[in-house]
CSV table of C-alpha atoms and ligand atoms in Angstrom, one decimal:
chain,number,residue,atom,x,y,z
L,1,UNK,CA,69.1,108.0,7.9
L,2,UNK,CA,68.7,104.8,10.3
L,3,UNK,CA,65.5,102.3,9.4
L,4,UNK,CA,64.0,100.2,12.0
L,5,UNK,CA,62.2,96.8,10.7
L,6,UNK,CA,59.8,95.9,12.7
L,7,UNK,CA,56.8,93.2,12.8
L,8,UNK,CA,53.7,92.3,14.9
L,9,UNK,CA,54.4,89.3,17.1
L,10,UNK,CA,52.6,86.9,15.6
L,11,UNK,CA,53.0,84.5,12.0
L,12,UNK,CA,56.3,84.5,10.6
L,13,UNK,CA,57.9,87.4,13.4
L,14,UNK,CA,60.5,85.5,14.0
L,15,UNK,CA,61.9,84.6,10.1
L,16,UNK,CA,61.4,88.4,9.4
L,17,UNK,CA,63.0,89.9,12.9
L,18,UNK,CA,66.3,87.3,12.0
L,19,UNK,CA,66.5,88.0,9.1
L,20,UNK,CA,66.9,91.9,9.3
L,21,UNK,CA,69.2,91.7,12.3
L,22,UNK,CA,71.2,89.5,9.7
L,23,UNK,CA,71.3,92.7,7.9
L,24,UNK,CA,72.3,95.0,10.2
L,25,UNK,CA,68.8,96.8,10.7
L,26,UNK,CA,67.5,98.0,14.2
L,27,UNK,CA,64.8,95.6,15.3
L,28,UNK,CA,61.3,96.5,16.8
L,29,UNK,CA,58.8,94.1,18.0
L,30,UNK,CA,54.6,95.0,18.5
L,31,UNK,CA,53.3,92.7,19.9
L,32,UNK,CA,50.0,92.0,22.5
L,33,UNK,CA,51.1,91.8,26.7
L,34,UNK,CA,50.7,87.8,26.5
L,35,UNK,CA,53.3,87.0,24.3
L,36,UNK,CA,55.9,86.8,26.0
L,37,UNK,CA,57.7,83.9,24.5
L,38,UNK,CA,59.5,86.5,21.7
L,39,UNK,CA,61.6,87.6,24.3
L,40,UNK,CA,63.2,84.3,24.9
L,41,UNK,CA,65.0,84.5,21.3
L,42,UNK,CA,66.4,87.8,21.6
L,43,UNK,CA,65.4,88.4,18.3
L,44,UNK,CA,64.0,92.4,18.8
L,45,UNK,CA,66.0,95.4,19.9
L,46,UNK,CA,62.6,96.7,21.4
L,47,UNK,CA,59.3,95.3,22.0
L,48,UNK,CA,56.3,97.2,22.7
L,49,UNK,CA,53.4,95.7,24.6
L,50,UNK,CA,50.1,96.1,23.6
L,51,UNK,CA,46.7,95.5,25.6
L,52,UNK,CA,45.0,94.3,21.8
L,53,UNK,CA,46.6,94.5,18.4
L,54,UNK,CA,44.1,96.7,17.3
L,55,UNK,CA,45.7,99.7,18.9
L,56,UNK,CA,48.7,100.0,16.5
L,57,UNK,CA,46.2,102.4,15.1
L,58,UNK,CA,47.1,105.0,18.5
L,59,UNK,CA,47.7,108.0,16.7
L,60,UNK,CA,50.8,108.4,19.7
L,61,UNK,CA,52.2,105.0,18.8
L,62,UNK,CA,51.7,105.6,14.9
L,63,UNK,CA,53.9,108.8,15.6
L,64,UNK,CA,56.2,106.8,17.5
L,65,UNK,CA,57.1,103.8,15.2
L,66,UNK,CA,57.1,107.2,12.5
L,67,UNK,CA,59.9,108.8,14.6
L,68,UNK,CA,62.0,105.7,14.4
L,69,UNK,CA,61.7,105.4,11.0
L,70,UNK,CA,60.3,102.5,10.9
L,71,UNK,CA,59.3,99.9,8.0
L,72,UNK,CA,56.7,97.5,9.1
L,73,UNK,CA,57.0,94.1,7.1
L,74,UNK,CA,53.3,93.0,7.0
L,75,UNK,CA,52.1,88.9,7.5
L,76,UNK,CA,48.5,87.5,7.9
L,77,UNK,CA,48.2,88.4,11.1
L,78,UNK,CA,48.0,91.8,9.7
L,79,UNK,CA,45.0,91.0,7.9
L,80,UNK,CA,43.4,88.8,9.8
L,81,UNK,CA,43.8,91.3,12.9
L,82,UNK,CA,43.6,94.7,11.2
L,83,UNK,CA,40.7,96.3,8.9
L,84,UNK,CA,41.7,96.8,5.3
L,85,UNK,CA,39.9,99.8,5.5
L,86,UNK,CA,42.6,100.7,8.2
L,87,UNK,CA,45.6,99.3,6.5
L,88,UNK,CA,44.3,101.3,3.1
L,89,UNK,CA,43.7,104.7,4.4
L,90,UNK,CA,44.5,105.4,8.2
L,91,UNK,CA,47.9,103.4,8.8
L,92,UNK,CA,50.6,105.8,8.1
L,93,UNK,CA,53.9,104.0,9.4
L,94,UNK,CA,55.6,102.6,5.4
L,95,UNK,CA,54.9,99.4,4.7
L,96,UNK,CA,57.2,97.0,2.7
L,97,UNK,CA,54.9,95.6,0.2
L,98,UNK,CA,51.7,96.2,-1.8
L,99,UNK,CA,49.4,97.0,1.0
L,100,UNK,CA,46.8,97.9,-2.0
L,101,UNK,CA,46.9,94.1,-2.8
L,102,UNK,CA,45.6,92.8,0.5
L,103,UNK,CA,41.8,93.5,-0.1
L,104,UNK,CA,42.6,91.4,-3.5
L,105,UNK,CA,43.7,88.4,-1.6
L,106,UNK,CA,41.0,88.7,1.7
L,107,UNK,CA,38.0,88.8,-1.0
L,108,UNK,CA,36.9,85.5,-2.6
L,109,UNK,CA,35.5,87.2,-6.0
L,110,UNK,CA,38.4,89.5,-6.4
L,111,UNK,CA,41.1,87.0,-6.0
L,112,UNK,CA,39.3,84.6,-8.4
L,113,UNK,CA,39.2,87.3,-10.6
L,114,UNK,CA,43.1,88.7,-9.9
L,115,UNK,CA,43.9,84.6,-10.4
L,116,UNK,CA,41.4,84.2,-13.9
L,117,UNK,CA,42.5,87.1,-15.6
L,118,UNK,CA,46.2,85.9,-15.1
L,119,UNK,CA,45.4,83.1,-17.3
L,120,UNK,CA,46.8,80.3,-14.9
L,121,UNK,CA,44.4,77.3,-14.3
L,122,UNK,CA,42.0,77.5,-11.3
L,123,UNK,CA,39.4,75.4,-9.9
L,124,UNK,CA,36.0,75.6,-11.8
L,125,UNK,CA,33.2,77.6,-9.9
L,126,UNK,CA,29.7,76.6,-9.9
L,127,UNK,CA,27.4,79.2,-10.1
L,128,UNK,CA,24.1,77.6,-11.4
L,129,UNK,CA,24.6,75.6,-13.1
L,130,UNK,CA,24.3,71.6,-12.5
L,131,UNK,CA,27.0,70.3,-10.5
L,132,UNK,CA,28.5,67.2,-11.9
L,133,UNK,CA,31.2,66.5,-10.0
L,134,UNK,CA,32.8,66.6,-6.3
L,135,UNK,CA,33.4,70.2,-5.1
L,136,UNK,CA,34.3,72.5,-1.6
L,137,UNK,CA,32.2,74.4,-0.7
L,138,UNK,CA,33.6,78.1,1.0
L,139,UNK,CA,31.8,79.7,3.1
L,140,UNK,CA,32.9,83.8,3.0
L,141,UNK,CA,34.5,85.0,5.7
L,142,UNK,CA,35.7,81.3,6.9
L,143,UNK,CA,38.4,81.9,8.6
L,144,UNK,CA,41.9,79.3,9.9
L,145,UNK,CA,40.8,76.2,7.7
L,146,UNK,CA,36.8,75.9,9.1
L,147,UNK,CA,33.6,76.6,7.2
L,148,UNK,CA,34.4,74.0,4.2
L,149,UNK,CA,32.0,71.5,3.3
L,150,UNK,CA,32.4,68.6,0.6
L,151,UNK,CA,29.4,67.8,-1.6
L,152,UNK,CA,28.6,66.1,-5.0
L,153,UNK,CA,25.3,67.7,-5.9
L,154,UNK,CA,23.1,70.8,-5.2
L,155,UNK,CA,21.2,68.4,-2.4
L,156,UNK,CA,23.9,67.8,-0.5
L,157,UNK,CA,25.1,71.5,-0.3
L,158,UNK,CA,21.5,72.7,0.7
L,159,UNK,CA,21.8,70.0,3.4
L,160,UNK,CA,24.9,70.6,4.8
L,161,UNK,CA,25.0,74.8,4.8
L,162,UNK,CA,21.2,75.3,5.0
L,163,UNK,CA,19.5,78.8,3.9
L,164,UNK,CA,22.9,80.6,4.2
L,165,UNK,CA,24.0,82.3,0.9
L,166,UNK,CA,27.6,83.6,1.4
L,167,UNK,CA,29.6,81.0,-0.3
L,168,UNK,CA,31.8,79.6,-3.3
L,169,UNK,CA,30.9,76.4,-4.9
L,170,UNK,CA,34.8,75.2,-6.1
L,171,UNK,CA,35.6,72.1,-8.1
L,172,UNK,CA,37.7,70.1,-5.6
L,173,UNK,CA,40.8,69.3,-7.5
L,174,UNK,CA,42.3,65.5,-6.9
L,175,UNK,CA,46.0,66.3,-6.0
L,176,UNK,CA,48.2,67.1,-3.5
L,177,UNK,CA,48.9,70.6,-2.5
L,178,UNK,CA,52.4,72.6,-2.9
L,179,UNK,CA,52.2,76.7,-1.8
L,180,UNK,CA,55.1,78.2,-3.9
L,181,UNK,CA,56.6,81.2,-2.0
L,182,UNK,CA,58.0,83.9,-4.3
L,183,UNK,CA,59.5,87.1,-4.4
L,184,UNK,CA,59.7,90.1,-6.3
L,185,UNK,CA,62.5,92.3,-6.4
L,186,UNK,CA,61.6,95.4,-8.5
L,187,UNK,CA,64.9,97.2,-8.2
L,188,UNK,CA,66.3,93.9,-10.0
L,189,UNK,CA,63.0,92.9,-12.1
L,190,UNK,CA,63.4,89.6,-10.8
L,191,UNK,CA,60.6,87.2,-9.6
L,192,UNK,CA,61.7,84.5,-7.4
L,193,UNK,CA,61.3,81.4,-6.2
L,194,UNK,CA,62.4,81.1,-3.0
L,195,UNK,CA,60.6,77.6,-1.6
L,196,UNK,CA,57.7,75.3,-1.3
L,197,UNK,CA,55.9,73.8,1.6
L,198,UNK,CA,52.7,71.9,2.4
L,199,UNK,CA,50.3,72.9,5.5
L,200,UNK,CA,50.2,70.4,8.2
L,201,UNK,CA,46.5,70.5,8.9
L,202,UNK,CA,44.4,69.8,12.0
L,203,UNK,CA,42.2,67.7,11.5
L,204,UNK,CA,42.7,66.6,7.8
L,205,UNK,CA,45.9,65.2,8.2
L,206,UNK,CA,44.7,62.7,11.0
L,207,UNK,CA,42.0,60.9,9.3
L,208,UNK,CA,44.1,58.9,7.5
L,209,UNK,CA,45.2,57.4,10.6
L,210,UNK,CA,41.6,57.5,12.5
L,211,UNK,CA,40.4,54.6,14.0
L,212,UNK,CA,37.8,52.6,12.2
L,213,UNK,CA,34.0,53.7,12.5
L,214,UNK,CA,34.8,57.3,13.4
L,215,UNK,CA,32.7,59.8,11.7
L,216,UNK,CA,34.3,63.7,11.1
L,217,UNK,CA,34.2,66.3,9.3
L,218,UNK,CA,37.7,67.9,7.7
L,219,UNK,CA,38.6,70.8,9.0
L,220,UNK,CA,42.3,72.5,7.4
L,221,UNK,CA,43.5,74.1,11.0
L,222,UNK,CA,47.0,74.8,9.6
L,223,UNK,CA,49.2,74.0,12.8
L,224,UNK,CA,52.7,73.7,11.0
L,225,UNK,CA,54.8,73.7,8.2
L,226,UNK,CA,56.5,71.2,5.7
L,227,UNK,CA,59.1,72.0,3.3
L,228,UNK,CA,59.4,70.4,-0.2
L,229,UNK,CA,60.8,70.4,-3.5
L,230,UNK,CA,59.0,69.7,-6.5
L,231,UNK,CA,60.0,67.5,-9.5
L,232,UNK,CA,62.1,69.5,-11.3
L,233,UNK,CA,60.8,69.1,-14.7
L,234,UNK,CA,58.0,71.1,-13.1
L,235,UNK,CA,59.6,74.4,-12.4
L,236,UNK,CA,58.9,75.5,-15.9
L,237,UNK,CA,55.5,75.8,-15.2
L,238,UNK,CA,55.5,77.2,-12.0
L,239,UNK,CA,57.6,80.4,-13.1
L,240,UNK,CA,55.2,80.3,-15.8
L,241,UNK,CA,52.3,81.1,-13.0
L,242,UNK,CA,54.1,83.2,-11.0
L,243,UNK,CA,55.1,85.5,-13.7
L,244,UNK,CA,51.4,85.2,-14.8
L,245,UNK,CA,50.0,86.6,-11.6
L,246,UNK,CA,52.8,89.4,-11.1
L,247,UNK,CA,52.3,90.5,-14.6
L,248,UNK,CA,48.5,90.8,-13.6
L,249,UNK,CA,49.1,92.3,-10.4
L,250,UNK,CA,50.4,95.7,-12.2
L,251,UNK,CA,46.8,96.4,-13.7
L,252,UNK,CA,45.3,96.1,-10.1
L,253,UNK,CA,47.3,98.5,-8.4
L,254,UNK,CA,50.6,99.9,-10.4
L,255,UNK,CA,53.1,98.9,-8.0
L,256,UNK,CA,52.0,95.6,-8.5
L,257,UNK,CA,53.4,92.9,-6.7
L,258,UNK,CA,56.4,93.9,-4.1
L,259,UNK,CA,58.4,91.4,-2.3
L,260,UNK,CA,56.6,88.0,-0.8
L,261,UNK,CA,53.4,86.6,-2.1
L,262,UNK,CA,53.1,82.9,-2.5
L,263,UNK,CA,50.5,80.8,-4.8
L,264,UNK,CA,48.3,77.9,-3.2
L,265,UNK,CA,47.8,75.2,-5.4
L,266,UNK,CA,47.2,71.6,-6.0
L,267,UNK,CA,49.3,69.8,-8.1
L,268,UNK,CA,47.3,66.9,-9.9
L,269,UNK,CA,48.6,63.6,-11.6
L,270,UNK,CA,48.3,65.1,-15.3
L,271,UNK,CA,50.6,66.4,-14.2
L,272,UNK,CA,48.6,69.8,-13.9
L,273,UNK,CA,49.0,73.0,-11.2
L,274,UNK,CA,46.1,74.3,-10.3
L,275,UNK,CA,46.1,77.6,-8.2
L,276,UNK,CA,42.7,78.4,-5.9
L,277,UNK,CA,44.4,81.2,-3.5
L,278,UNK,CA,47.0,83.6,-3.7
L,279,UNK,CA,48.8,85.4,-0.9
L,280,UNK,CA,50.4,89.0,-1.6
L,281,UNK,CA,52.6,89.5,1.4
L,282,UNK,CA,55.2,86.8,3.1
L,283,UNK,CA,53.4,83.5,4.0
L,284,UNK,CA,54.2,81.2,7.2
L,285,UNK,CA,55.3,78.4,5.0
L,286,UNK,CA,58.4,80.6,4.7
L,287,UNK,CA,59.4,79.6,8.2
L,288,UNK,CA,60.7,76.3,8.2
L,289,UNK,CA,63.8,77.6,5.7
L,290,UNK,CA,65.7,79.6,8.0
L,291,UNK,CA,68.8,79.8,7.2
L,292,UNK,CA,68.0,78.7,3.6
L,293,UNK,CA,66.1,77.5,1.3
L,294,UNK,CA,67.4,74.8,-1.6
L,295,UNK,CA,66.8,77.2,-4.2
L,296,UNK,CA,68.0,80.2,-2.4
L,297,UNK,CA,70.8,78.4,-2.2
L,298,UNK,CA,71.6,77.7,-5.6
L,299,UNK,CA,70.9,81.1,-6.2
L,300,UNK,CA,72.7,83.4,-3.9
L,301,UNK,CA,75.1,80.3,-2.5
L,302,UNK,CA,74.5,81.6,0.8
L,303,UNK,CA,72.3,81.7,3.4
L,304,UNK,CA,69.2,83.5,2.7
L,305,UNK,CA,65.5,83.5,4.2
L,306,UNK,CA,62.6,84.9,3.4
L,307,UNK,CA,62.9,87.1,5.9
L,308,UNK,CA,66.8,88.3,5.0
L,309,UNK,CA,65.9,88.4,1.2
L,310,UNK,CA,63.2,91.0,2.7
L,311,UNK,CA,65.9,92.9,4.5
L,312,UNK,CA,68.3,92.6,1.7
L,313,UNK,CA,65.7,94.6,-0.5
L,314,UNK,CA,65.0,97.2,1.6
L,315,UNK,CA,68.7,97.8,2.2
L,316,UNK,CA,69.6,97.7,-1.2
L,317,UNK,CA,66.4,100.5,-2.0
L,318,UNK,CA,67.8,102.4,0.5
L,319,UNK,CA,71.6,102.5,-1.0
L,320,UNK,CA,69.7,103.6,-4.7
L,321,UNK,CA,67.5,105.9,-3.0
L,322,UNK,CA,64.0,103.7,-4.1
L,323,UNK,CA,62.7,102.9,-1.2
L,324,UNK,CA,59.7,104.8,-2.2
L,325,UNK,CA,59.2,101.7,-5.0
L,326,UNK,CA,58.9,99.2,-2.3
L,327,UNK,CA,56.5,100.5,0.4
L,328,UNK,CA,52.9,101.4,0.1
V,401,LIG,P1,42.5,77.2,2.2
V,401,LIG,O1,42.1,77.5,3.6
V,401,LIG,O2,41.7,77.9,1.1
V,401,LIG,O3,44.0,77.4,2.0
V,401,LIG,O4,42.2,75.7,1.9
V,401,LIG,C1,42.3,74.8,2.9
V,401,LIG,C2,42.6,73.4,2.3
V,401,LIG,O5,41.6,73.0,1.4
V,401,LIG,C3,43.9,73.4,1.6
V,401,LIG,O6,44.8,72.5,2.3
V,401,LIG,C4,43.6,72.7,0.3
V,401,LIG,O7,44.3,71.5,0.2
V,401,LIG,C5,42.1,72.4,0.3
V,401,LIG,N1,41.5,73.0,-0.9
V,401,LIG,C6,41.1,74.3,-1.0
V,401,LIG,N2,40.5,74.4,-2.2
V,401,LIG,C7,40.5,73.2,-2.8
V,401,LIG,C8,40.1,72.8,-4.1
V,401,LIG,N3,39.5,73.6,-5.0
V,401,LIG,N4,40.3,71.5,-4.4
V,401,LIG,C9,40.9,70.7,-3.5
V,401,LIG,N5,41.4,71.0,-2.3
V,401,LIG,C10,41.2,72.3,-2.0
């Protein structure tokens, strides 16, 4: 039987679409009518125009991508665009990954919980109790890097959000932030570290360079991607997390982790990493290491991206006859 990957044009598209046709697989692209700028890179054997994202749920066009045997390779987009509730129970097309997990990762309480109960360091949360020290304050809900708010006491926070109650009180960690991108393969029990990057953000990442006497607010509009390595004598550590949080993963759902998820962190002067989010499903950050990454490198001595190792898992299922342990 022939497979189709396919993707919504939007997020990381582009790293997964190249990275199956380095594979061999059909392409298929979903995307909204404005986009246009996909077809410029040739990257999908089909696109289909939609008037809104939200009608991938078309019973006709579920059929369709269903016909074609398609596997959809879900990003953000997916969950910022799509209800989980439709993802969970309604969305029948196979998807590569743990679809289960999303909800896990889109709720505040049950990541923090998923994270805890790894056993991995994470911020403090204030509750409350008194707060003695600096903290972010996350509004639920806030969505593309606005609706955070700095603080050093309960005064400050009732001044700055008001009455509302919907939010996390976090322990802002001193460090700088890594976001380490693995990926599980579970037909080789193998959980991988493919690459790091930090978030270029809009408009934190300006203020050092603000004129004098200007007054604003941070706001963590991610608008690109850097790629980085850490010191080395750190990578015991962060296999030590990641293997944490898969290990978890298995008593949410028992699948567990499937292919991309990545870990956001901040990685102090103790040296200490400290994870406050975790992704379960390829992460933008991936994008900047097409063809490769440094420690794809080393490991496969080829070129391999995110989005090929995706394509390499789904062909190699297929060859075993597994695929079933790899979609949800
Ligand atoms: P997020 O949207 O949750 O990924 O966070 C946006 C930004 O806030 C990231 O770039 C982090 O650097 C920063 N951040 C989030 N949580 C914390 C924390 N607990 N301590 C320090 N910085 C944080």
């Amino acid at each position: 039987m022939e497979y189709t990957i396919a993707t919504i044009g939007s997020h990381s598209a582009l790293n997964i679409l190249n990275g199956a046709k380095e594979e061999g697989f059909k392409t298929l692209l979903v995307c909204e009518k404005e986009r246009r700028f996909y077809e410029r890179f040739n990257i999908a054997d089909e696109i289909i125009y939609l008037e809104n994202l939200k009608d991938i749920g078309n019973e006709d066009l579920q059929e369709k991508l269903l016909e074609k045997n398609v596997i959809m390779i879900p990003h953000g987009s997916y969950i910022s665009y799509l209800s989980l509730d439709f993802l969970e129970n309604e969305f029948e097309v196979p998807i590569f990954g743990n679809k289960f997990l999303f909800r896990w990762e889109s709720d505040r309480d049950l990541e923090r919980e998923w994270l805890k109960n790894s056993g991995i360091r994470i911020p403090k949360i204030f509750e409350n109790e008194n707060i003695d020290r600096e903290v972010i304050v996350k509004l639920h809900g806030a969505k593309g890097g606005k609706g955070y708010f700095f603080a050093k006491n309960k005064k400050d926070i009732v001044e700055k959000i008001g009455k509302r109650e919907n939010y996390q009180i976090q322990e802002y960690i001193k460090g700088v932030a890594m976001y380490f991108h693995f990926f599980y393969s579970p037909l080789e029990k193998d959980n991988i570290l493919m690459s790091i990057d930090r978030r270029y953000e809009s408009n934190v990442d300006f203020l050092g360079r603000m004129p004098q006497g200007f007054e604003i607010e941070p706001s963590y509009v991610v608008v690109g991607n850097f790629p980085i390595v850490i010191r080395e004598s750190l990578l015991e550590k962060v296999f030590d997390i990641g293997d944490k949080v898969m290990k978890y993963s298995k008593k949410i759902h028992e699948k567990g982790l499937i292919g991309p998820y990545c870990l956001e962190t901040i990685v102090t002067d103790e040296p200490e990493i400290i994870t406050f989010e975790i992704s379960a499903r390829i992460v933008a950050g991936t994008n900047p290491f097409i063809p490769y990454t440094p420690y794809s490198y080393i490991k496969y001595g080829k070129k391999m991206s995110m989005g090929r190792r995706i394509a390499v898992e789904i062909k190699n299922v297929i060859k075993e006859e597994r695929l079933e342990d790899v979609i949800t």
